[in-house]
Amino acid sequence: MSVDPASLSYEDFVQGIEDRQRRRQLLFREGRPYFVLVSQQFSRADLEGLCDTATAIRRLDRHRDGVDFLRRILHGHRVMNLFAQPSTRTAESFIAAADKLGASTRLVSDMRTSSFAKGETVDDSVRTLSSFFDTIVVRHPDDDFAMRASWALARSGRPIPVVSAGSGKSQHVTQSLLDVYTLRYSFASRGGIDGKRIVLVGDVGRNRAARSLAYMMTKFDVHRLDIVCAKDHLPEGGLLEYISRHGIDVRIHERLAPALEKVGKEVDAVYMTRLQQEWDGDAGGTPDQKGKLGTNEDFVLHPEYAKYLRDDCVIMHPLPRINELPEPWESHPGFVVWRQVRNGMWMRSALLASIHGAADEIRARAARLSLV
Ligand code: CP
């Protein structure tokens, strides 16, 4: 039975996204992502398609005709980047991604300059923005801001796509897309992501990038996930139950060194995260500068732990980092953190192109130029 998002209350819309059958109808249009809110919304085929499109864009961008072709893809489109929390990578890579495709962008990062400061509702704000823009990319400390914006636009007379660029402590879905792209590239000569063993380290409960990646691992033939985190930072919100239900054996460890000593040689990737101290106060969004920033020793990947890992173990971090992934790791053969950063631009270009129906054309052009 088809679901018309315009006819749903907000509560029904949220419930619909929880439900596997209805989720796709609510978040996709004509087979393409329209509202990008949660990792669970993507199928394995969607992920493979996005990765192939990202590779096609990356290769076209090295070719003079390819650059000109890409800049016509979203020519005349306007992308609003609404960032109510700090960002370096996500905001700038969305801007670079849109630029590659010829779209123009606007970044609003100080909410005091918008009418939110006067008490305007999410619904009215995004409906206003839809008069001027063709896509909204939004980062917000509230877990459900992007969800609410999508619902308000779905039932408006002028809906436009909404892409979450980080939703509170909940999800960072475009980060997990670029992480999957990086993992797929890293394991290209080792059979891809299927069968690989990944360790998530740190404040996994509050790190939306790690949470989104864990959800996304259920799309692959991954049998085990090791999580190294303090008891206080265990993921909530049904994440552990969800990934267990999808056949992944989750093992929790309370300290990194003993965990790596025990399983390190079997591990294919270590995904480090920062302690999310911005959530320690009552605010959300600004680190408590009175406290010292940085993670506790139990969750720091000290350089001497390299002896516990294989040389081909992939070392990842969504950044920013504080002390948890010290600089000497940059010379480890598996260190791909700067590749993750760059892949953010390619994957976000691929996502914008897919949303606007240009992915097939991009892949076909890359194939015609023998770039795939
Ligand atoms: N990885 C990430 O989201 O970085 P920013 O906070 O700088 O966007």
Tab-separated table of C-alpha atoms and ligand atoms in Angstrom:
chain	number	residue	atom	x	y	z
A	1	MET	CA	0.000	0.000	0.000
A	2	SER	CA	1.481	3.380	-0.943
A	3	VAL	CA	1.983	6.030	1.708
A	4	ASP	CA	1.485	9.707	0.927
A	5	PRO	CA	3.711	11.696	3.316
A	6	ALA	CA	1.509	14.757	2.806
A	7	SER	CA	-1.367	12.960	4.547
A	8	LEU	CA	0.610	11.912	7.660
A	9	SER	CA	0.870	13.573	11.047
A	10	TYR	CA	4.465	14.229	12.124
A	11	GLU	CA	4.274	11.307	14.578
A	12	ASP	CA	3.102	8.956	11.792
A	13	PHE	CA	5.871	10.221	9.497
A	14	VAL	CA	8.499	9.429	12.171
A	15	GLN	CA	6.952	6.023	12.810
A	16	GLY	CA	6.876	5.377	9.077
A	17	ILE	CA	10.627	5.950	8.875
A	18	GLU	CA	11.114	3.359	11.637
A	19	ASP	CA	9.247	0.848	9.485
A	20	ARG	CA	11.320	-0.844	6.769
A	21	GLN	CA	8.440	-1.153	4.274
A	22	ARG	CA	7.187	2.428	4.546
A	23	ARG	CA	10.608	4.076	4.950
A	24	ARG	CA	11.464	3.870	1.275
A	25	GLN	CA	8.123	5.329	0.198
A	26	LEU	CA	8.598	8.265	2.539
A	27	LEU	CA	12.232	9.051	1.809
A	28	PHE	CA	12.642	8.186	-1.893
A	29	ARG	CA	10.949	9.587	-4.988
A	30	GLU	CA	11.075	7.856	-8.378
A	31	GLY	CA	13.647	5.448	-6.943
A	32	ARG	CA	15.992	8.254	-5.900
A	33	PRO	CA	16.826	9.520	-2.404
A	34	TYR	CA	14.821	12.681	-1.662
A	35	PHE	CA	14.997	13.079	2.125
A	36	VAL	CA	18.356	11.780	3.423
A	37	LEU	CA	17.886	11.225	7.136
A	38	VAL	CA	19.047	7.788	8.310
A	39	SER	CA	21.598	5.172	7.205
A	40	GLN	CA	18.925	2.472	7.305
A	41	GLN	CA	17.134	4.047	4.323
A	42	PHE	CA	19.755	2.888	1.811
A	43	SER	CA	19.769	-0.561	0.255
A	44	ARG	CA	22.950	-2.334	-0.686
A	45	ALA	CA	22.218	-1.501	-4.339
A	46	ASP	CA	21.767	2.199	-3.443
A	47	LEU	CA	25.153	2.197	-1.717
A	48	GLU	CA	26.930	0.482	-4.610
A	49	GLY	CA	25.316	2.963	-7.024
A	50	LEU	CA	26.385	5.977	-4.957
A	51	CYS	CA	29.949	4.639	-4.689
A	52	ASP	CA	30.113	4.067	-8.465
A	53	THR	CA	28.778	7.563	-9.097
A	54	ALA	CA	31.332	9.050	-6.690
A	55	THR	CA	34.114	7.242	-8.557
A	56	ALA	CA	32.779	8.431	-11.912
A	57	ILE	CA	32.719	12.054	-10.641
A	58	ARG	CA	36.224	11.709	-9.194
A	59	ARG	CA	37.558	10.467	-12.530
A	60	LEU	CA	35.601	12.961	-14.664
A	61	ASP	CA	37.013	15.748	-12.515
A	62	ARG	CA	40.524	14.870	-13.770
A	63	HIS	CA	39.470	15.269	-17.389
A	64	ARG	CA	38.918	18.699	-19.029
A	65	ASP	CA	35.734	17.639	-20.853
A	66	GLY	CA	34.657	15.854	-17.666
A	67	VAL	CA	34.957	19.022	-15.579
A	68	ASP	CA	32.849	20.986	-18.082
A	69	PHE	CA	30.297	18.177	-18.224
A	70	LEU	CA	30.015	18.014	-14.416
A	71	ARG	CA	29.498	21.754	-14.108
A	72	ARG	CA	26.377	21.508	-16.286
A	73	ILE	CA	24.763	18.813	-14.118
A	74	LEU	CA	23.199	21.123	-11.503
A	75	HIS	CA	23.714	24.433	-13.304
A	76	GLY	CA	21.044	26.838	-12.064
A	77	HIS	CA	20.373	24.861	-8.865
A	78	ARG	CA	20.725	26.496	-5.473
A	79	VAL	CA	21.747	24.626	-2.330
A	80	MET	CA	21.098	26.032	1.163
A	81	ASN	CA	23.542	24.798	3.811
A	82	LEU	CA	21.960	25.486	7.188
A	83	PHE	CA	24.498	24.624	9.906
A	84	ALA	CA	23.348	25.267	13.462
A	85	GLN	CA	26.430	23.442	14.836
A	86	PRO	CA	30.111	23.960	14.000
A	87	SER	CA	31.548	22.177	10.977
A	88	THR	CA	34.681	22.292	8.876
A	89	ARG	CA	34.526	19.154	6.712
A	90	THR	CA	30.833	18.590	6.168
A	91	ALA	CA	29.877	22.184	5.378
A	92	GLU	CA	32.849	22.853	3.127
A	93	SER	CA	32.666	19.512	1.335
A	94	PHE	CA	28.962	20.030	0.577
A	95	ILE	CA	29.855	23.450	-0.845
A	96	ALA	CA	32.720	21.969	-2.902
A	97	ALA	CA	30.475	19.083	-4.015
A	98	ALA	CA	27.749	21.441	-5.236
A	99	ASP	CA	30.379	23.607	-6.929
A	100	LYS	CA	31.743	20.606	-8.867
A	101	LEU	CA	28.230	20.100	-10.269
A	102	GLY	CA	27.742	23.775	-11.111
A	103	ALA	CA	25.194	24.554	-8.365
A	104	SER	CA	25.396	27.721	-6.326
A	105	THR	CA	25.389	27.540	-2.542
A	106	ARG	CA	24.681	29.610	0.508
A	107	LEU	CA	25.921	28.813	4.009
A	108	VAL	CA	24.048	30.010	7.104
A	109	SER	CA	25.981	29.007	10.199
A	110	ASP	CA	24.976	31.663	12.691
A	111	MET	CA	21.354	31.115	13.653
A	112	ARG	CA	21.298	34.568	15.272
A	113	THR	CA	21.203	35.987	11.745
A	114	SER	CA	18.078	34.001	10.801
A	115	SER	CA	14.512	34.350	12.005
A	116	PHE	CA	14.926	31.267	14.209
A	117	ALA	CA	16.302	33.878	16.619
A	118	LYS	CA	12.847	35.525	16.608
A	119	GLY	CA	11.141	32.237	17.389
A	120	GLU	CA	10.134	31.194	13.861
A	121	THR	CA	9.121	27.538	13.629
A	122	VAL	CA	11.081	24.891	11.735
A	123	ASP	CA	8.082	24.432	9.449
A	124	ASP	CA	7.811	28.098	8.461
A	125	SER	CA	11.571	28.491	8.114
A	126	VAL	CA	12.087	25.590	5.736
A	127	ARG	CA	8.965	26.391	3.735
A	128	THR	CA	10.381	29.888	3.270
A	129	LEU	CA	13.771	28.509	2.220
A	130	SER	CA	12.095	26.238	-0.330
A	131	SER	CA	10.988	29.373	-2.198
A	132	PHE	CA	14.606	30.235	-2.927
A	133	PHE	CA	16.518	26.936	-2.953
A	134	ASP	CA	16.354	23.522	-4.619
A	135	THR	CA	17.920	21.501	-1.789
A	136	ILE	CA	18.429	22.069	1.941
A	137	VAL	CA	21.428	20.539	3.716
A	138	VAL	CA	20.982	20.829	7.473
A	139	ARG	CA	23.032	20.192	10.596
A	140	HIS	CA	21.317	20.759	13.905
A	141	PRO	CA	21.798	19.753	17.583
A	142	ASP	CA	18.208	18.432	17.707
A	143	ASP	CA	18.020	14.784	16.658
A	144	ASP	CA	14.759	15.400	14.814
A	145	PHE	CA	15.275	18.800	13.149
A	146	ALA	CA	15.980	17.367	9.668
A	147	MET	CA	13.107	14.903	10.119
A	148	ARG	CA	10.695	17.700	11.008
A	149	ALA	CA	11.944	19.846	8.113
A	150	SER	CA	11.379	16.924	5.711
A	151	TRP	CA	7.866	16.325	6.994
A	152	ALA	CA	6.985	20.031	6.753
A	153	LEU	CA	8.260	20.174	3.171
A	154	ALA	CA	6.640	16.862	2.160
A	155	ARG	CA	3.214	18.310	2.955
A	156	SER	CA	3.927	21.750	1.509
A	157	GLY	CA	3.028	22.844	-1.983
A	158	ARG	CA	6.697	23.198	-2.883
A	159	PRO	CA	8.692	20.295	-1.494
A	160	ILE	CA	12.450	20.206	-2.012
A	161	PRO	CA	14.966	17.553	-0.880
A	162	VAL	CA	16.429	17.719	2.636
A	163	VAL	CA	19.798	16.171	3.483
A	164	SER	CA	20.850	15.719	7.099
A	165	ALA	CA	24.449	16.794	7.600
A	166	GLY	CA	24.437	15.625	11.230
A	167	SER	CA	21.379	15.210	13.444
A	168	GLY	CA	22.085	15.754	17.140
A	169	LYS	CA	23.533	12.641	18.765
A	170	SER	CA	21.556	10.445	16.433
A	171	GLN	CA	22.987	10.085	12.926
A	172	HIS	CA	25.463	11.535	10.449
A	173	VAL	CA	24.332	9.687	7.393
A	174	THR	CA	26.486	11.418	4.751
A	175	GLN	CA	29.577	10.712	6.894
A	176	SER	CA	28.716	7.025	6.865
A	177	LEU	CA	28.243	7.169	3.079
A	178	LEU	CA	31.768	8.522	2.646
A	179	ASP	CA	33.049	6.005	5.196
A	180	VAL	CA	31.500	3.140	3.230
A	181	TYR	CA	33.076	4.568	0.061
A	182	THR	CA	36.464	4.721	1.800
A	183	LEU	CA	36.119	1.187	3.177
A	184	ARG	CA	35.085	-0.154	-0.227
A	185	TYR	CA	38.122	1.517	-1.838
A	186	SER	CA	40.436	0.277	0.911
A	187	PHE	CA	39.196	-3.312	0.563
A	188	ALA	CA	38.938	-3.257	-3.254
A	189	SER	CA	41.654	-5.891	-3.671
A	190	ARG	CA	40.452	-7.895	-0.655
A	191	GLY	CA	36.894	-8.739	-1.677
A	192	GLY	CA	35.183	-5.511	-0.558
A	193	ILE	CA	33.476	-4.823	2.775
A	194	ASP	CA	31.754	-8.216	3.038
A	195	GLY	CA	33.282	-10.441	5.702
A	196	LYS	CA	35.412	-7.662	7.176
A	197	ARG	CA	35.765	-7.014	10.868
A	198	ILE	CA	35.517	-3.445	12.129
A	199	VAL	CA	36.165	-1.985	15.577
A	200	LEU	CA	34.404	1.236	16.634
A	201	VAL	CA	36.264	3.056	19.395
A	202	GLY	CA	35.291	5.888	21.752
A	203	ASP	CA	32.123	7.767	22.516
A	204	VAL	CA	30.063	5.538	20.222
A	205	GLY	CA	26.817	6.356	22.021
A	206	ARG	CA	27.020	10.053	21.213
A	207	ASN	CA	29.127	9.958	18.061
A	208	ARG	CA	26.606	10.199	15.247
A	209	ALA	CA	29.210	9.212	12.620
A	210	ALA	CA	29.979	5.917	14.385
A	211	ARG	CA	26.273	5.273	14.985
A	212	SER	CA	25.433	5.813	11.304
A	213	LEU	CA	28.312	3.582	10.222
A	214	ALA	CA	27.111	0.798	12.534
A	215	TYR	CA	23.636	0.982	10.958
A	216	MET	CA	25.185	0.932	7.502
A	217	MET	CA	27.235	-2.185	8.233
A	218	THR	CA	23.969	-4.147	8.307
A	219	LYS	CA	23.784	-3.618	4.526
A	220	PHE	CA	26.912	-5.751	4.086
A	221	ASP	CA	27.790	-9.314	4.894
A	222	VAL	CA	29.414	-8.275	8.162
A	223	HIS	CA	29.115	-10.823	10.964
A	224	ARG	CA	30.795	-9.135	13.869
A	225	LEU	CA	31.247	-5.618	15.203
A	226	ASP	CA	33.492	-4.812	18.157
A	227	ILE	CA	32.690	-1.642	20.092
A	228	VAL	CA	35.218	-0.236	22.556
A	229	CYS	CA	33.559	2.345	24.775
A	230	ALA	CA	32.912	3.322	28.365
A	231	LYS	CA	29.720	1.986	29.982
A	232	ASP	CA	28.364	5.561	30.073
A	233	HIS	CA	28.812	5.907	26.313
A	234	LEU	CA	27.135	2.744	25.106
A	235	PRO	CA	24.824	3.403	22.150
A	236	GLU	CA	21.155	3.865	22.979
A	237	GLY	CA	18.115	4.358	20.796
A	238	GLY	CA	17.855	0.734	19.688
A	239	LEU	CA	21.123	0.682	17.737
A	240	LEU	CA	22.585	-2.458	19.356
A	241	GLU	CA	19.266	-4.244	19.125
A	242	TYR	CA	18.934	-3.240	15.442
A	243	ILE	CA	22.358	-4.474	14.358
A	244	SER	CA	21.987	-7.714	16.379
A	245	ARG	CA	18.617	-8.301	14.721
A	246	HIS	CA	20.396	-7.934	11.368
A	247	GLY	CA	22.745	-10.792	12.160
A	248	ILE	CA	25.760	-8.911	13.493
A	249	ASP	CA	27.401	-10.309	16.617
A	250	VAL	CA	28.199	-7.217	18.725
A	251	ARG	CA	30.984	-7.434	21.321
A	252	ILE	CA	31.500	-4.617	23.795
A	253	HIS	CA	34.944	-3.884	25.316
A	254	GLU	CA	35.624	-1.356	28.052
A	255	ARG	CA	39.287	-0.624	27.256
A	256	LEU	CA	41.129	-0.422	23.965
A	257	ALA	CA	44.536	-2.002	24.743
A	258	PRO	CA	43.218	-5.358	26.052
A	259	ALA	CA	40.651	-5.487	23.256
A	260	LEU	CA	43.299	-5.024	20.562
A	261	GLU	CA	45.679	-7.424	22.285
A	262	LYS	CA	42.946	-10.045	22.108
A	263	VAL	CA	41.416	-9.488	18.637
A	264	GLY	CA	43.684	-6.934	16.880
A	265	LYS	CA	45.220	-9.321	14.332
A	266	GLU	CA	41.727	-10.355	13.145
A	267	VAL	CA	40.605	-6.771	12.696
A	268	ASP	CA	40.346	-5.191	9.222
A	269	ALA	CA	39.517	-1.603	10.234
A	270	VAL	CA	39.671	0.527	13.383
A	271	TYR	CA	37.270	3.486	13.426
A	272	MET	CA	38.354	6.004	16.077
A	273	THR	CA	36.077	8.717	17.466
A	274	ARG	CA	36.459	11.731	19.696
A	275	LEU	CA	34.860	12.124	23.123
A	276	GLN	CA	31.794	14.258	22.354
A	277	GLN	CA	32.275	16.744	25.204
A	278	GLU	CA	29.961	19.299	23.621
A	279	TRP	CA	27.069	17.221	24.986
A	280	ASP	CA	28.372	17.203	28.575
A	281	GLY	CA	26.842	20.552	29.485
A	282	ASP	CA	23.210	21.413	29.068
A	283	ALA	CA	23.699	23.240	25.762
A	284	GLY	CA	24.547	20.963	22.880
A	285	GLY	CA	26.784	22.347	20.203
A	286	THR	CA	29.550	24.109	22.105
A	287	PRO	CA	32.343	22.319	23.948
A	288	ASP	CA	32.588	23.047	27.641
A	289	GLN	CA	35.807	25.050	27.453
A	290	LYS	CA	36.167	24.998	31.239
A	291	GLY	CA	36.941	21.279	31.063
A	292	LYS	CA	39.995	19.835	29.345
A	293	LEU	CA	39.242	18.554	25.857
A	294	GLY	CA	40.331	15.038	24.999
A	295	THR	CA	39.549	11.414	25.561
A	296	ASN	CA	40.574	9.230	28.447
A	297	GLU	CA	43.637	6.984	28.119
A	298	ASP	CA	41.488	3.857	27.817
A	299	PHE	CA	40.256	4.988	24.396
A	300	VAL	CA	43.437	6.500	22.911
A	301	LEU	CA	45.050	4.546	20.047
A	302	HIS	CA	48.628	4.895	21.254
A	303	PRO	CA	51.279	4.430	18.532
A	304	GLU	CA	52.695	1.373	20.349
A	305	TYR	CA	49.392	-0.453	19.769
A	306	ALA	CA	50.482	-0.873	16.136
A	307	LYS	CA	52.007	-4.171	17.265
A	308	TYR	CA	48.501	-5.516	17.931
A	309	LEU	CA	47.288	-4.727	14.382
A	310	ARG	CA	48.146	-5.995	10.930
A	311	ASP	CA	49.862	-3.563	8.540
A	312	ASP	CA	46.856	-3.754	6.227
A	313	CYS	CA	44.426	-2.761	8.988
A	314	VAL	CA	42.574	0.391	7.882
A	315	ILE	CA	42.729	3.288	10.374
A	316	MET	CA	39.814	5.739	10.161
A	317	HIS	CA	38.461	8.765	12.015
A	318	PRO	CA	35.620	11.095	10.956
A	319	LEU	CA	37.534	14.066	12.447
A	320	PRO	CA	37.879	16.404	14.238
A	321	ARG	CA	40.318	14.535	16.490
A	322	ILE	CA	41.759	15.675	19.791
A	323	ASN	CA	44.190	13.197	21.385
A	324	GLU	CA	42.644	9.820	20.518
A	325	LEU	CA	44.497	9.233	17.225
A	326	PRO	CA	48.047	10.585	17.670
A	327	GLU	CA	49.967	11.976	14.711
A	328	PRO	CA	52.482	9.037	14.373
A	329	TRP	CA	49.588	6.909	12.992
A	330	GLU	CA	49.766	8.977	9.801
A	331	SER	CA	52.726	6.860	8.654
A	332	HIS	CA	50.819	3.578	9.187
A	333	PRO	CA	50.118	1.915	5.783
A	334	GLY	CA	46.408	1.663	6.625
A	335	PHE	CA	45.900	5.318	7.637
A	336	VAL	CA	43.127	6.674	5.350
A	337	VAL	CA	41.810	9.635	7.367
A	338	TRP	CA	42.753	12.299	4.810
A	339	ARG	CA	41.290	10.114	2.063
A	340	GLN	CA	38.025	10.043	4.069
A	341	VAL	CA	38.030	13.853	4.068
A	342	ARG	CA	38.495	14.072	0.304
A	343	ASN	CA	35.996	11.282	-0.316
A	344	GLY	CA	33.435	13.424	1.509
A	345	MET	CA	33.400	15.767	-1.466
A	346	TRP	CA	33.070	12.975	-4.059
A	347	MET	CA	30.360	11.152	-2.133
A	348	ARG	CA	28.363	14.325	-1.424
A	349	SER	CA	28.587	15.205	-5.139
A	350	ALA	CA	27.304	11.719	-5.938
A	351	LEU	CA	24.461	12.139	-3.462
A	352	LEU	CA	23.388	15.541	-4.836
A	353	ALA	CA	23.567	14.142	-8.372
A	354	SER	CA	21.505	11.085	-7.380
A	355	ILE	CA	18.873	13.186	-5.620
A	356	HIS	CA	18.457	15.278	-8.759
A	357	GLY	CA	18.379	12.320	-11.140
A	358	ALA	CA	21.787	12.743	-12.794
A	359	ALA	CA	23.641	9.663	-11.527
A	360	ASP	CA	23.007	7.477	-14.600
A	361	GLU	CA	24.096	10.254	-16.950
A	362	ILE	CA	27.308	10.788	-14.970
A	363	ARG	CA	28.200	7.105	-14.943
A	364	ALA	CA	27.418	6.801	-18.658
A	365	ARG	CA	29.647	9.782	-19.493
A	366	ALA	CA	32.506	8.363	-17.438
A	367	ALA	CA	32.090	5.048	-19.249
A	368	ARG	CA	32.084	6.785	-22.664
A	369	LEU	CA	35.359	8.495	-21.791
A	370	SER	CA	36.705	5.089	-20.642
A	371	LEU	CA	37.088	6.444	-17.102
A	372	VAL	CA	35.410	3.560	-15.254
B	1	CP	N1	33.282	14.713	10.251
B	1	CP	C1	32.589	15.861	10.461
B	1	CP	O1	31.356	15.872	10.537
B	1	CP	O2	33.373	16.955	10.570
B	1	CP	P1	32.816	18.437	10.762
B	1	CP	O3	32.160	18.492	12.100
B	1	CP	O4	34.016	19.332	10.633
B	1	CP	O5	31.801	18.685	9.669
